[in-house]
């Protein structure tokens, strides 16, 4: 830290001159707010188009009421209003363009012209679509007797132009524009030349095109430069002679090293609107995904951002933590703020070689963190770039802008977990945990154990963890290859060089050695998992796909189904749970209570919503067996044996039914020759895998990991043939029940394809859909079954869609509620 009365200017710089060293700022900025407005505009247009179909009678009645009411107005008044409003619509944009050109803002005028051209082209294209390709409901709602334009070709470009030029920041022009737009719309409605929904589409299309254009080409960048910064510093009493752009801080905060004519150097942080917009979508995703206590709300204005960072800086200094002192704050024009800090010389922790990281550096950092936490101040960004190591070997906490005062226990524990991970990446888990316990104590360190999960760490730390794990795996694999090359067997290589342990797991193990009773259950930081969001999107797509296969009224199609076949399908769906119960009980030598095992299989229907198909049920069954007294290793082996036999039976059933269906020539199902061809291709693939040593070792390793203990478990079951018969019978019953359910659903809607053909469709479609890791196979299984029913089994699309919809309702959606009830019941009974 330097506090001299005079700081020498850099070599080659005249003391009386002013120099700014920074990269050129981009001429344009792509603002997320423009993208959001563009997307909202699209949603608005879609909503209006949907409204034309849903509320057809209402919109037509509104148009009729307006037209009939207009006949009571004097025709002269209507004519004059129409004339003056149309003229004003053309005059206002021209006047605005002249005003902008006089103020030398021609770039914005060019943006407006581009938006107007695009809006005009899109309005013409939409007119053509409405007249020739749109459904009758849309055409009737947007036109009057098919004789008027669906979109006003002159009004849409005007709205797009004025919005793109920057009307929002000029209230008078904004009022003038919307006044003439309103007058013109009213005159058109009264004159019977348009409809209310046509006006809505016109306005939305203009706004959408404008914001889409602004985001695509970018808005003129008004960020203050280094010259503006030096001028702003002079206004608050400093005497700068040079400014050098430093690496940006968190979330794009610009930083400058400013040298003064008299006085110590300064660190200046610049906060502007463009910096606030950077990372907007990532922050929004984190806020959506994580619970509120695990994220920090961003300030809504520049003033709030300035006050937030200043408050944290003053609080950290008052607490006694080693952090830079805030000297001054100021505005830098209408769109930027600056914070002036004292300059502390040092190197970032990320730039220090591993062998120079001493225990003193670690302890000093933990001491500053403990000082903050004692005053309930959370840093929230304790990454390697937030630690500055000074020349005397001590550390200074920087990047405090994202911190919290009066922080809760969760935020403080997340700080400890973040710093533990940051240190472990550089010095290892043992030294990281040791340094923490020396300063914080074992209780505080152990309290952070539930926070040691990737989702709670910063983005840069998660990236560093990924690089660390890839390097470790590469090192282990290289050691294994060298071991095998020397003549050792694969098993010996695996034993000599086991898979590397996850770094977070290493930290947990170090903490548990010190505090064995520490809580190990991960804290629930997520409110929405990515796979849940994917499930929702896939479900919406599947619903759209299925509904598209039906008539305009899907309920009417379902209402005309043959309910006798629906009852058969319901019975088959229930029978599948009996088969699942038999298959699990048959591969466990221990005796299982039938009804509780049956309830566990029903509970699996609920678990499918939050786990990929065929994965959630595995974990649930393993947990259920352990609760029923089966040892963990044997429970996993029993479930693995069931899955292995189920996979084999699935393949055999597919080949068997495929051969039968193809031989019967009853449909387009692949013939016996095709089945044989598939077998030959599979055999060739197996031979190729076996011929490549590295690929062979990888496959063997994966299979060994997946089915460890399965073979001994199967040998134990051979002593009780009745158990094996129950297990094999249950697996076959599950497949036959699902096939019968799908066949009954096809029959219910008047279709017929033969049981063997339906069997091939189900077995192939379910396998293909389940290959995609989507919870419950939502969307993927539905799509695969519809495509196979129509292409391979010859079922018409108008029947295949409702049949698959009914099949999925009976086998996936309806069982969710009973599954949830069963899941809760088993939890209360201690069986899960």
PDB file of C-alpha atoms in Angstrom, residues 317-470:
ATOM      1  CA  UNK A 317     -13.720  -1.066   6.951  1.00  0.00           C
ATOM      2  CA  UNK A 318     -15.679  -0.459  10.156  1.00  0.00           C
ATOM      3  CA  UNK A 319     -15.539  -4.175  10.991  1.00  0.00           C
ATOM      4  CA  UNK A 320     -11.737  -4.092  10.789  1.00  0.00           C
ATOM      5  CA  UNK A 321     -11.317  -6.367   7.790  1.00  0.00           C
ATOM      6  CA  UNK A 322      -8.334  -5.728   5.539  1.00  0.00           C
ATOM      7  CA  UNK A 323     -10.026  -4.167   2.494  1.00  0.00           C
ATOM      8  CA  UNK A 324      -9.540  -0.995   0.396  1.00  0.00           C
ATOM      9  CA  UNK A 325     -10.856   2.269   1.872  1.00  0.00           C
ATOM     10  CA  UNK A 326     -13.535   4.085  -0.099  1.00  0.00           C
ATOM     11  CA  UNK A 327     -12.482   7.727  -0.514  1.00  0.00           C
ATOM     12  CA  UNK A 328     -15.202   9.313  -2.623  1.00  0.00           C
ATOM     13  CA  UNK A 329     -18.254   8.673  -4.817  1.00  0.00           C
ATOM     14  CA  UNK A 330     -19.742  10.755  -7.593  1.00  0.00           C
ATOM     15  CA  UNK A 331     -21.977  10.798 -10.626  1.00  0.00           C
ATOM     16  CA  UNK A 332     -20.348  10.660 -14.041  1.00  0.00           C
ATOM     17  CA  UNK A 333     -23.100  12.004 -16.227  1.00  0.00           C
ATOM     18  CA  UNK A 334     -26.675  10.688 -16.304  1.00  0.00           C
ATOM     19  CA  UNK A 335     -25.705   7.100 -17.123  1.00  0.00           C
ATOM     20  CA  UNK A 336     -22.689   6.309 -14.900  1.00  0.00           C
ATOM     21  CA  UNK A 337     -21.373   6.483 -11.327  1.00  0.00           C
ATOM     22  CA  UNK A 338     -17.828   6.237  -9.932  1.00  0.00           C
ATOM     23  CA  UNK A 339     -16.390   4.966  -6.653  1.00  0.00           C
ATOM     24  CA  UNK A 340     -12.851   6.063  -5.734  1.00  0.00           C
ATOM     25  CA  UNK A 341     -10.767   3.678  -3.585  1.00  0.00           C
ATOM     26  CA  UNK A 342      -7.270   3.910  -2.218  1.00  0.00           C
ATOM     27  CA  UNK A 343      -4.734   1.961  -4.263  1.00  0.00           C
ATOM     28  CA  UNK A 344      -3.333  -1.174  -2.614  1.00  0.00           C
ATOM     29  CA  UNK A 345      -0.378  -2.742  -4.406  1.00  0.00           C
ATOM     30  CA  UNK A 346      -0.317  -6.499  -4.687  1.00  0.00           C
ATOM     31  CA  UNK A 347      -0.989  -9.539  -6.842  1.00  0.00           C
ATOM     32  CA  UNK A 348      -4.231 -11.403  -7.234  1.00  0.00           C
ATOM     33  CA  UNK A 349      -4.307 -14.797  -5.540  1.00  0.00           C
ATOM     34  CA  UNK A 350      -4.972 -16.356  -8.959  1.00  0.00           C
ATOM     35  CA  UNK A 351      -1.601 -15.031 -10.238  1.00  0.00           C
ATOM     36  CA  UNK A 352       0.530 -16.437  -7.418  1.00  0.00           C
ATOM     37  CA  UNK A 353       2.381 -19.736  -8.134  1.00  0.00           C
ATOM     38  CA  UNK A 354       1.322 -22.671  -5.969  1.00  0.00           C
ATOM     39  CA  UNK A 355       4.713 -22.923  -4.250  1.00  0.00           C
ATOM     40  CA  UNK A 356       4.472 -19.302  -3.053  1.00  0.00           C
ATOM     41  CA  UNK A 357       1.148 -19.774  -1.270  1.00  0.00           C
ATOM     42  CA  UNK A 358       2.149 -19.856   2.393  1.00  0.00           C
ATOM     43  CA  UNK A 359       0.123 -20.782   5.450  1.00  0.00           C
ATOM     44  CA  UNK A 360       0.335 -17.114   6.494  1.00  0.00           C
ATOM     45  CA  UNK A 361      -1.583 -16.099   3.367  1.00  0.00           C
ATOM     46  CA  UNK A 362      -4.296 -18.666   4.102  1.00  0.00           C
ATOM     47  CA  UNK A 363      -4.607 -17.734   7.774  1.00  0.00           C
ATOM     48  CA  UNK A 364      -4.650 -14.004   7.052  1.00  0.00           C
ATOM     49  CA  UNK A 365      -7.485 -14.459   4.569  1.00  0.00           C
ATOM     50  CA  UNK A 366      -9.533 -16.529   6.996  1.00  0.00           C
ATOM     51  CA  UNK A 367      -8.941 -13.868   9.679  1.00  0.00           C
ATOM     52  CA  UNK A 368     -10.447 -11.159   7.437  1.00  0.00           C
ATOM     53  CA  UNK A 369     -13.387 -13.403   6.595  1.00  0.00           C
ATOM     54  CA  UNK A 370     -13.973 -14.168  10.278  1.00  0.00           C
ATOM     55  CA  UNK A 371     -13.912 -10.426  11.008  1.00  0.00           C
ATOM     56  CA  UNK A 372     -16.617  -9.848   8.395  1.00  0.00           C
ATOM     57  CA  UNK A 373     -18.712 -12.763   9.598  1.00  0.00           C
ATOM     58  CA  UNK A 374     -18.533 -11.603  13.205  1.00  0.00           C
ATOM     59  CA  UNK A 375     -20.362  -8.455  12.038  1.00  0.00           C
ATOM     60  CA  UNK A 376     -22.782 -10.522   9.877  1.00  0.00           C
ATOM     61  CA  UNK A 377     -21.218  -9.312   6.620  1.00  0.00           C
ATOM     62  CA  UNK A 378     -21.093 -11.812   3.733  1.00  0.00           C
ATOM     63  CA  UNK A 379     -18.643 -11.342   0.864  1.00  0.00           C
ATOM     64  CA  UNK A 380     -20.398 -13.762  -1.581  1.00  0.00           C
ATOM     65  CA  UNK A 381     -17.541 -13.666  -4.135  1.00  0.00           C
ATOM     66  CA  UNK A 382     -14.547 -15.249  -2.384  1.00  0.00           C
ATOM     67  CA  UNK A 383     -12.896 -16.431  -5.588  1.00  0.00           C
ATOM     68  CA  UNK A 384      -9.192 -16.323  -6.420  1.00  0.00           C
ATOM     69  CA  UNK A 385      -9.700 -12.869  -7.963  1.00  0.00           C
ATOM     70  CA  UNK A 386     -11.249 -11.454  -4.782  1.00  0.00           C
ATOM     71  CA  UNK A 387      -8.038 -11.975  -2.779  1.00  0.00           C
ATOM     72  CA  UNK A 388      -5.129  -9.563  -3.152  1.00  0.00           C
ATOM     73  CA  UNK A 389      -1.764 -10.642  -1.739  1.00  0.00           C
ATOM     74  CA  UNK A 390       0.353  -7.628  -0.739  1.00  0.00           C
ATOM     75  CA  UNK A 391       4.121  -7.322  -0.737  1.00  0.00           C
ATOM     76  CA  UNK A 392       4.424  -8.229   2.972  1.00  0.00           C
ATOM     77  CA  UNK A 393       2.555 -11.528   2.462  1.00  0.00           C
ATOM     78  CA  UNK A 394      -0.741 -10.415   3.958  1.00  0.00           C
ATOM     79  CA  UNK A 395      -4.025 -10.449   2.060  1.00  0.00           C
ATOM     80  CA  UNK A 396      -6.693  -7.903   1.259  1.00  0.00           C
ATOM     81  CA  UNK A 397     -10.320  -8.643   0.381  1.00  0.00           C
ATOM     82  CA  UNK A 398     -11.510  -6.892  -2.791  1.00  0.00           C
ATOM     83  CA  UNK A 399     -14.593  -7.171  -5.043  1.00  0.00           C
ATOM     84  CA  UNK A 400     -16.959  -6.412  -2.171  1.00  0.00           C
ATOM     85  CA  UNK A 401     -19.708  -4.989  -4.399  1.00  0.00           C
ATOM     86  CA  UNK A 402     -21.792  -8.174  -4.272  1.00  0.00           C
ATOM     87  CA  UNK A 403     -21.717  -8.539  -0.517  1.00  0.00           C
ATOM     88  CA  UNK A 404     -24.501  -8.434   2.073  1.00  0.00           C
ATOM     89  CA  UNK A 405     -24.879  -6.773   5.439  1.00  0.00           C
ATOM     90  CA  UNK A 406     -27.005  -8.330   8.182  1.00  0.00           C
ATOM     91  CA  UNK A 407     -26.477 -11.596   6.304  1.00  0.00           C
ATOM     92  CA  UNK A 408     -28.145 -14.810   7.369  1.00  0.00           C
ATOM     93  CA  UNK A 409     -26.388 -17.995   8.445  1.00  0.00           C
ATOM     94  CA  UNK A 410     -26.810 -19.566   5.011  1.00  0.00           C
ATOM     95  CA  UNK A 411     -24.939 -16.745   3.241  1.00  0.00           C
ATOM     96  CA  UNK A 412     -22.080 -16.889   5.784  1.00  0.00           C
ATOM     97  CA  UNK A 413     -21.789 -20.674   5.443  1.00  0.00           C
ATOM     98  CA  UNK A 414     -21.746 -20.339   1.653  1.00  0.00           C
ATOM     99  CA  UNK A 415     -18.837 -17.899   2.032  1.00  0.00           C
ATOM    100  CA  UNK A 416     -16.858 -20.507   3.977  1.00  0.00           C
ATOM    101  CA  UNK A 417     -17.671 -23.246   1.426  1.00  0.00           C
ATOM    102  CA  UNK A 418     -16.611 -20.954  -1.432  1.00  0.00           C
ATOM    103  CA  UNK A 419     -13.278 -20.043   0.165  1.00  0.00           C
ATOM    104  CA  UNK A 420     -12.585 -23.665   1.127  1.00  0.00           C
ATOM    105  CA  UNK A 421     -13.017 -24.641  -2.525  1.00  0.00           C
ATOM    106  CA  UNK A 422     -10.907 -21.702  -3.755  1.00  0.00           C
ATOM    107  CA  UNK A 423      -8.025 -22.700  -1.495  1.00  0.00           C
ATOM    108  CA  UNK A 424      -8.399 -26.457  -2.132  1.00  0.00           C
ATOM    109  CA  UNK A 425      -8.024 -25.887  -5.883  1.00  0.00           C
ATOM    110  CA  UNK A 426      -4.570 -24.428  -5.221  1.00  0.00           C
ATOM    111  CA  UNK A 427      -3.177 -26.108  -2.093  1.00  0.00           C
ATOM    112  CA  UNK A 428      -5.318 -29.228  -1.682  1.00  0.00           C
ATOM    113  CA  UNK A 429      -8.225 -30.120   0.553  1.00  0.00           C
ATOM    114  CA  UNK A 430      -6.138 -30.918   3.648  1.00  0.00           C
ATOM    115  CA  UNK A 431      -4.352 -27.538   3.845  1.00  0.00           C
ATOM    116  CA  UNK A 432      -7.562 -25.661   3.027  1.00  0.00           C
ATOM    117  CA  UNK A 433      -9.517 -27.326   5.830  1.00  0.00           C
ATOM    118  CA  UNK A 434      -6.620 -27.066   8.310  1.00  0.00           C
ATOM    119  CA  UNK A 435      -6.204 -23.330   7.744  1.00  0.00           C
ATOM    120  CA  UNK A 436      -9.958 -22.792   8.134  1.00  0.00           C
ATOM    121  CA  UNK A 437     -10.213 -24.709  11.411  1.00  0.00           C
ATOM    122  CA  UNK A 438      -7.184 -22.880  12.868  1.00  0.00           C
ATOM    123  CA  UNK A 439      -8.951 -19.523  12.446  1.00  0.00           C
ATOM    124  CA  UNK A 440     -12.692 -20.273  12.391  1.00  0.00           C
ATOM    125  CA  UNK A 441     -12.730 -23.330  14.608  1.00  0.00           C
ATOM    126  CA  UNK A 442     -14.136 -26.748  13.798  1.00  0.00           C
ATOM    127  CA  UNK A 443     -17.792 -25.861  14.389  1.00  0.00           C
ATOM    128  CA  UNK A 444     -17.876 -22.974  11.903  1.00  0.00           C
ATOM    129  CA  UNK A 445     -15.944 -24.956   9.331  1.00  0.00           C
ATOM    130  CA  UNK A 446     -18.162 -28.018   9.721  1.00  0.00           C
ATOM    131  CA  UNK A 447     -21.296 -25.867   9.391  1.00  0.00           C
ATOM    132  CA  UNK A 448     -20.292 -25.153   5.781  1.00  0.00           C
ATOM    133  CA  UNK A 449     -20.265 -28.836   4.842  1.00  0.00           C
ATOM    134  CA  UNK A 450     -23.882 -28.907   3.496  1.00  0.00           C
ATOM    135  CA  UNK A 451     -22.983 -25.958   1.218  1.00  0.00           C
ATOM    136  CA  UNK A 452     -20.200 -27.849  -0.548  1.00  0.00           C
ATOM    137  CA  UNK A 453     -22.113 -28.388  -3.777  1.00  0.00           C
ATOM    138  CA  UNK A 454     -21.374 -26.954  -7.232  1.00  0.00           C
ATOM    139  CA  UNK A 455     -24.638 -25.045  -7.522  1.00  0.00           C
ATOM    140  CA  UNK A 456     -23.732 -22.901  -4.511  1.00  0.00           C
ATOM    141  CA  UNK A 457     -20.327 -21.861  -5.896  1.00  0.00           C
ATOM    142  CA  UNK A 458     -19.523 -18.983  -8.204  1.00  0.00           C
ATOM    143  CA  UNK A 459     -19.393 -19.529 -11.955  1.00  0.00           C
ATOM    144  CA  UNK A 460     -15.603 -19.102 -12.169  1.00  0.00           C
ATOM    145  CA  UNK A 461     -15.071 -21.637  -9.369  1.00  0.00           C
ATOM    146  CA  UNK A 462     -17.293 -24.187 -11.091  1.00  0.00           C
ATOM    147  CA  UNK A 463     -15.250 -23.740 -14.251  1.00  0.00           C
ATOM    148  CA  UNK A 464     -12.002 -24.186 -12.292  1.00  0.00           C
ATOM    149  CA  UNK A 465     -13.424 -27.356 -10.725  1.00  0.00           C
ATOM    150  CA  UNK A 466     -14.195 -28.752 -14.177  1.00  0.00           C
ATOM    151  CA  UNK A 467     -10.646 -28.071 -15.367  1.00  0.00           C
ATOM    152  CA  UNK A 468      -9.198 -29.601 -12.184  1.00  0.00           C
ATOM    153  CA  UNK A 469     -11.234 -32.809 -12.498  1.00  0.00           C
ATOM    154  CA  UNK A 470     -10.418 -33.229 -16.194  1.00  0.00           C
TER     155      UNK A 470
END
